Amino acid sequence: AQSVTQLDSQVPVFEEAPVELRCNYSSSVSVYLFWYVQYPNQGLQLLLKYLSGSTLVKGINGFEAEFNKSQTSFHLRKPSVHISDTAEYFCAVSGNNDMRFGAGTRLTVKP
Amino acid sequence: SQTIHQWPATLVQPVGSPLSLECTVEGTSNPNLYWYRQAAGRGLQLLFYSVGIGQISSEVPQNLSASRPQDRQFILSSKKLLLSDSGFYLCAWRKGPNSPLHFGNGTRLTVT
């Protein structure tokens, strides 16, 4: 079965600074990778996905992620964060039929 | 367009009582259906998933069970709730392995 490790449980950062949220996965089959965001008191929203092709994928709200097969990573980045990016971010891996999530990274953007 | 309905939104149940949470999807056929439990600091734990009527894959060998009596209906059940069953339960659907999940609004279960 697949598994996901999000290496940082909390990431505090100042507004307009760059941020990287790290995600590593393990799988014995080809995978599809996803990042979701959960704003306070809201449901989960898809940020971006990697299915195949270009290893750099762009998502909503200026986020992007890079798939690295050799390092089994799918890190999420944003060059300049806003206060409104404060949320919990989840990395997820899809194998055959299941979808597994990491424990989440709480991003806090400070003024 | 497709929609997913999950109810109830909140539920308070005593220890030892039964549980039934229901989820239905509209606007699509033969979806893959999922039940997750979300706990603070632990992300989303996959409990059950189903790729067709009557087909249930269990990830968590606890006192919870799931059933799919109809194509677009997914039910999470327990015969006797434990305190540890408290949490936020999410139902989700998608079309296949390369599709993103679409989540319901969740059920906040408190076992007292």
mmCIF file of C-alpha atoms in Angstrom:
data_model
loop_
_atom_site.group_PDB
_atom_site.id
_atom_site.type_symbol
_atom_site.label_atom_id
_atom_site.label_comp_id
_atom_site.label_asym_id
_atom_site.label_seq_id
_atom_site.Cartn_x
_atom_site.Cartn_y
_atom_site.Cartn_z
ATOM 1 C CA ALA A 1 0.000 0.000 0.000
ATOM 2 C CA GLN A 2 1.008 3.580 -0.523
ATOM 3 C CA SER A 3 1.987 5.920 2.286
ATOM 4 C CA VAL A 4 2.686 9.613 2.643
ATOM 5 C CA THR A 5 4.956 11.493 5.018
ATOM 6 C CA GLN A 6 4.676 15.216 5.490
ATOM 7 C CA LEU A 7 7.912 16.187 7.113
ATOM 8 C CA ASP A 8 6.772 19.339 8.899
ATOM 9 C CA SER A 9 3.708 19.471 11.117
ATOM 10 C CA GLN A 10 3.853 23.265 11.414
ATOM 11 C CA VAL A 11 5.460 25.919 9.242
ATOM 12 C CA PRO A 12 5.390 29.541 10.416
ATOM 13 C CA VAL A 13 6.419 32.118 7.836
ATOM 14 C CA PHE A 14 6.202 35.877 7.379
ATOM 15 C CA GLU A 15 3.995 37.427 4.747
ATOM 16 C CA GLU A 16 5.590 37.744 1.278
ATOM 17 C CA ALA A 17 8.256 35.159 2.134
ATOM 18 C CA PRO A 18 8.644 31.983 0.061
ATOM 19 C CA VAL A 19 7.478 28.679 1.481
ATOM 20 C CA GLU A 20 8.036 24.991 0.799
ATOM 21 C CA LEU A 21 5.904 22.256 2.332
ATOM 22 C CA ARG A 22 7.563 18.890 2.060
ATOM 23 C CA CYS A 23 5.946 15.600 1.107
ATOM 24 C CA ASN A 24 7.484 12.188 0.552
ATOM 25 C CA TYR A 25 5.638 9.099 -0.555
ATOM 26 C CA SER A 26 6.240 5.403 -0.869
ATOM 27 C CA SER A 27 4.549 3.112 -3.330
ATOM 28 C CA SER A 28 5.131 -0.112 -5.208
ATOM 29 C CA VAL A 29 2.986 0.985 -8.145
ATOM 30 C CA SER A 30 2.703 4.051 -10.314
ATOM 31 C CA VAL A 31 1.075 6.834 -8.378
ATOM 32 C CA TYR A 32 -0.908 9.946 -8.795
ATOM 33 C CA LEU A 33 -0.177 12.761 -6.358
ATOM 34 C CA PHE A 34 -2.357 15.527 -4.977
ATOM 35 C CA TRP A 35 -2.196 18.498 -2.643
ATOM 36 C CA TYR A 36 -5.298 19.654 -0.792
ATOM 37 C CA VAL A 37 -5.852 22.725 1.373
ATOM 38 C CA GLN A 38 -8.224 23.098 4.294
ATOM 39 C CA TYR A 39 -8.923 26.642 5.425
ATOM 40 C CA PRO A 40 -10.154 27.155 8.999
ATOM 41 C CA ASN A 41 -13.636 25.692 9.482
ATOM 42 C CA GLN A 42 -13.915 24.685 5.854
ATOM 43 C CA GLY A 43 -13.769 21.488 3.809
ATOM 44 C CA LEU A 44 -10.868 20.179 1.753
ATOM 45 C CA GLN A 45 -10.146 21.860 -1.557
ATOM 46 C CA LEU A 46 -7.930 20.533 -4.332
ATOM 47 C CA LEU A 47 -4.817 22.684 -4.883
ATOM 48 C CA LEU A 48 -3.110 20.720 -7.639
ATOM 49 C CA LYS A 49 -2.433 17.237 -8.957
ATOM 50 C CA TYR A 50 0.274 15.285 -10.744
ATOM 51 C CA LEU A 51 -0.910 12.564 -13.077
ATOM 52 C CA SER A 52 1.842 12.319 -15.690
ATOM 53 C CA GLY A 53 3.958 14.446 -17.999
ATOM 54 C CA SER A 54 5.697 17.585 -16.802
ATOM 55 C CA THR A 55 7.054 17.149 -13.305
ATOM 56 C CA LEU A 56 6.274 20.755 -12.386
ATOM 57 C CA VAL A 57 2.582 21.293 -11.858
ATOM 58 C CA LYS A 58 0.836 24.554 -11.159
ATOM 59 C CA GLY A 59 -2.254 24.897 -9.035
ATOM 60 C CA ILE A 60 -4.592 27.495 -7.708
ATOM 61 C CA ASN A 61 -3.617 30.527 -5.641
ATOM 62 C CA GLY A 62 -0.068 30.645 -7.034
ATOM 63 C CA PHE A 63 1.030 27.278 -5.632
ATOM 64 C CA GLU A 64 3.136 24.795 -7.560
ATOM 65 C CA ALA A 65 4.641 21.399 -6.830
ATOM 66 C CA GLU A 66 7.422 19.341 -8.323
ATOM 67 C CA PHE A 67 7.284 15.581 -8.715
ATOM 68 C CA ASN A 68 10.665 13.936 -8.144
ATOM 69 C CA LYS A 69 10.516 10.225 -8.821
ATOM 70 C CA SER A 70 14.072 9.438 -7.729
ATOM 71 C CA GLN A 71 13.534 11.134 -4.382
ATOM 72 C CA THR A 72 9.890 10.045 -4.134
ATOM 73 C CA SER A 73 8.922 13.581 -3.246
ATOM 74 C CA PHE A 74 6.191 16.010 -4.201
ATOM 75 C CA HIS A 75 7.011 19.272 -2.425
ATOM 76 C CA LEU A 76 4.633 22.211 -2.539
ATOM 77 C CA ARG A 77 5.975 25.738 -3.050
ATOM 78 C CA LYS A 78 4.842 29.308 -3.268
ATOM 79 C CA PRO A 79 7.250 32.186 -3.975
ATOM 80 C CA SER A 80 5.386 34.749 -1.877
ATOM 81 C CA VAL A 81 2.705 33.893 0.674
ATOM 82 C CA HIS A 82 -0.215 35.952 1.883
ATOM 83 C CA ILE A 83 -2.014 36.041 5.194
ATOM 84 C CA SER A 84 -4.911 34.313 3.471
ATOM 85 C CA ASP A 85 -2.715 31.249 2.799
ATOM 86 C CA THR A 86 -2.922 30.345 6.475
ATOM 87 C CA ALA A 87 -4.436 26.860 6.421
ATOM 88 C CA GLU A 88 -3.682 23.174 6.752
ATOM 89 C CA TYR A 89 -2.176 21.482 3.712
ATOM 90 C CA PHE A 90 -2.441 17.793 2.954
ATOM 91 C CA CYS A 91 -0.417 15.731 0.533
ATOM 92 C CA ALA A 92 -2.115 12.608 -0.851
ATOM 93 C CA VAL A 93 -1.102 9.632 -2.971
ATOM 94 C CA SER A 94 -3.406 7.539 -5.094
ATOM 95 C CA GLY A 95 -2.525 3.999 -6.075
ATOM 96 C CA ASN A 96 -5.000 1.639 -7.645
ATOM 97 C CA ASN A 97 -8.230 2.501 -5.866
ATOM 98 C CA ASP A 98 -7.253 3.896 -2.486
ATOM 99 C CA MET A 99 -6.153 7.445 -1.656
ATOM 100 C CA ARG A 100 -3.941 8.054 1.357
ATOM 101 C CA PHE A 101 -3.176 11.329 3.041
ATOM 102 C CA GLY A 102 -0.299 12.666 5.072
ATOM 103 C CA ALA A 103 -0.753 14.019 8.582
ATOM 104 C CA GLY A 104 -0.919 17.572 7.293
ATOM 105 C CA THR A 105 1.200 20.708 7.585
ATOM 106 C CA ARG A 106 -0.234 23.742 9.298
ATOM 107 C CA LEU A 107 0.994 26.847 7.490
ATOM 108 C CA THR A 108 0.753 30.036 9.524
ATOM 109 C CA VAL A 109 1.513 33.279 7.728
ATOM 110 C CA LYS A 110 2.395 36.139 10.040
ATOM 111 C CA PRO A 111 2.270 39.860 9.187
ATOM 112 C CA SER B 1 -23.054 18.650 -11.985
ATOM 113 C CA GLN B 2 -22.144 16.184 -9.300
ATOM 114 C CA THR B 3 -22.950 16.708 -5.640
ATOM 115 C CA ILE B 4 -22.298 14.733 -2.501
ATOM 116 C CA HIS B 5 -24.563 14.757 0.508
ATOM 117 C CA GLN B 6 -23.507 13.613 3.942
ATOM 118 C CA TRP B 7 -25.618 13.595 7.078
ATOM 119 C CA PRO B 8 -26.033 14.345 9.861
ATOM 120 C CA ALA B 9 -23.661 17.277 10.279
ATOM 121 C CA THR B 10 -23.264 16.683 14.008
ATOM 122 C CA LEU B 11 -24.117 13.751 16.222
ATOM 123 C CA VAL B 12 -23.794 13.079 19.945
ATOM 124 C CA GLN B 13 -24.172 9.445 20.930
ATOM 125 C CA PRO B 14 -23.624 7.536 24.183
ATOM 126 C CA VAL B 15 -21.055 4.792 24.459
ATOM 127 C CA GLY B 16 -22.478 1.460 23.372
ATOM 128 C CA SER B 17 -25.126 2.918 21.082
ATOM 129 C CA PRO B 18 -25.295 2.089 17.353
ATOM 130 C CA LEU B 19 -24.186 4.406 14.567
ATOM 131 C CA SER B 20 -25.315 5.001 11.012
ATOM 132 C CA LEU B 21 -23.852 7.752 8.844
ATOM 133 C CA GLU B 22 -25.105 8.080 5.307
ATOM 134 C CA CYS B 23 -23.575 9.515 2.174
ATOM 135 C CA THR B 24 -25.094 9.838 -1.283
ATOM 136 C CA VAL B 25 -23.714 11.114 -4.568
ATOM 137 C CA GLU B 26 -25.754 12.676 -7.347
ATOM 138 C CA GLY B 27 -24.950 13.389 -10.964
ATOM 139 C CA THR B 28 -22.608 10.495 -11.695
ATOM 140 C CA SER B 29 -22.682 6.726 -11.916
ATOM 141 C CA ASN B 30 -20.424 4.004 -10.526
ATOM 142 C CA PRO B 31 -18.310 6.335 -8.405
ATOM 143 C CA ASN B 32 -15.544 5.135 -6.126
ATOM 144 C CA LEU B 33 -16.684 5.935 -2.576
ATOM 145 C CA TYR B 34 -14.627 6.555 0.543
ATOM 146 C CA TRP B 35 -14.961 7.059 4.294
ATOM 147 C CA TYR B 36 -12.231 8.947 6.154
ATOM 148 C CA ARG B 37 -11.807 10.036 9.759
ATOM 149 C CA GLN B 38 -9.970 13.289 10.409
ATOM 150 C CA ALA B 39 -8.229 13.815 13.735
ATOM 151 C CA ALA B 40 -6.103 16.786 14.697
ATOM 152 C CA GLY B 41 -2.452 16.198 13.851
ATOM 153 C CA ARG B 42 -3.170 12.876 12.195
ATOM 154 C CA GLY B 43 -4.483 13.907 8.823
ATOM 155 C CA LEU B 44 -7.165 11.871 7.139
ATOM 156 C CA GLN B 45 -7.287 8.202 8.023
ATOM 157 C CA LEU B 46 -8.776 6.006 5.314
ATOM 158 C CA LEU B 47 -11.424 3.758 6.859
ATOM 159 C CA PHE B 48 -13.218 2.112 3.934
ATOM 160 C CA TYR B 49 -13.504 2.409 0.190
ATOM 161 C CA SER B 50 -15.749 0.855 -2.414
ATOM 162 C CA VAL B 51 -15.413 0.513 -6.173
ATOM 163 C CA GLY B 52 -18.870 -1.003 -6.712
ATOM 164 C CA ILE B 53 -22.106 -2.160 -5.112
ATOM 165 C CA GLY B 54 -21.400 -4.631 -2.345
ATOM 166 C CA GLN B 55 -17.615 -4.250 -2.715
ATOM 167 C CA ILE B 56 -16.018 -2.899 0.455
ATOM 168 C CA SER B 57 -12.320 -2.647 1.257
ATOM 169 C CA SER B 58 -11.555 -2.165 4.924
ATOM 170 C CA GLU B 59 -8.469 -0.392 6.131
ATOM 171 C CA VAL B 60 -9.243 -0.249 9.826
ATOM 172 C CA PRO B 61 -10.066 -3.473 11.753
ATOM 173 C CA GLN B 62 -12.137 -1.803 14.438
ATOM 174 C CA ASN B 63 -15.795 -1.833 15.409
ATOM 175 C CA LEU B 64 -16.808 0.141 12.333
ATOM 176 C CA SER B 65 -18.263 -1.303 9.150
ATOM 177 C CA ALA B 66 -19.374 0.069 5.808
ATOM 178 C CA SER B 67 -21.945 -0.947 3.248
ATOM 179 C CA ARG B 68 -22.885 0.098 -0.261
ATOM 180 C CA PRO B 69 -26.452 -1.014 -0.855
ATOM 181 C CA GLN B 70 -26.885 1.133 -3.965
ATOM 182 C CA ASP B 71 -24.531 2.530 -6.590
ATOM 183 C CA ARG B 72 -24.378 6.018 -5.124
ATOM 184 C CA GLN B 73 -25.023 5.297 -1.442
ATOM 185 C CA PHE B 74 -22.351 4.603 1.150
ATOM 186 C CA ILE B 75 -23.133 3.922 4.814
ATOM 187 C CA LEU B 76 -20.804 3.864 7.811
ATOM 188 C CA SER B 77 -22.051 1.849 10.775
ATOM 189 C CA SER B 78 -21.226 0.578 14.205
ATOM 190 C CA LYS B 79 -23.131 -1.762 16.464
ATOM 191 C CA LYS B 80 -21.628 -0.342 19.668
ATOM 192 C CA LEU B 81 -19.770 2.958 19.750
ATOM 193 C CA LEU B 82 -16.598 3.470 21.752
ATOM 194 C CA LEU B 83 -15.280 6.738 23.152
ATOM 195 C CA SER B 84 -12.399 6.446 20.700
ATOM 196 C CA ASP B 85 -14.851 6.616 17.790
ATOM 197 C CA SER B 86 -15.312 10.345 18.377
ATOM 198 C CA GLY B 87 -14.038 12.393 15.482
ATOM 199 C CA PHE B 88 -14.805 14.081 12.203
ATOM 200 C CA TYR B 89 -15.983 11.693 9.502
ATOM 201 C CA LEU B 90 -15.743 12.565 5.835
ATOM 202 C CA CYS B 91 -17.323 10.856 2.874
ATOM 203 C CA ALA B 92 -15.797 11.355 -0.561
ATOM 204 C CA TRP B 93 -16.174 10.173 -4.145
ATOM 205 C CA ARG B 94 -14.207 10.119 -7.369
ATOM 206 C CA LYS B 95 -14.366 8.463 -10.762
ATOM 207 C CA GLY B 96 -11.073 6.609 -10.723
ATOM 208 C CA PRO B 97 -7.452 6.406 -9.498
ATOM 209 C CA ASN B 98 -6.314 9.484 -11.429
ATOM 210 C CA SER B 99 -9.221 11.639 -10.337
ATOM 211 C CA PRO B 100 -9.245 13.918 -7.304
ATOM 212 C CA LEU B 101 -11.547 13.249 -4.394
ATOM 213 C CA HIS B 102 -14.662 15.324 -3.843
ATOM 214 C CA PHE B 103 -15.602 15.586 -0.185
ATOM 215 C CA GLY B 104 -18.854 15.941 1.680
ATOM 216 C CA ASN B 105 -19.182 18.475 4.472
ATOM 217 C CA GLY B 106 -18.446 15.901 7.150
ATOM 218 C CA THR B 107 -20.068 14.640 10.353
ATOM 219 C CA ARG B 108 -18.769 15.643 13.761
ATOM 220 C CA LEU B 109 -19.364 12.618 16.006
ATOM 221 C CA THR B 110 -19.030 12.917 19.771
ATOM 222 C CA VAL B 111 -19.330 9.751 21.818
ATOM 223 C CA THR B 112 -20.117 10.472 25.471
#
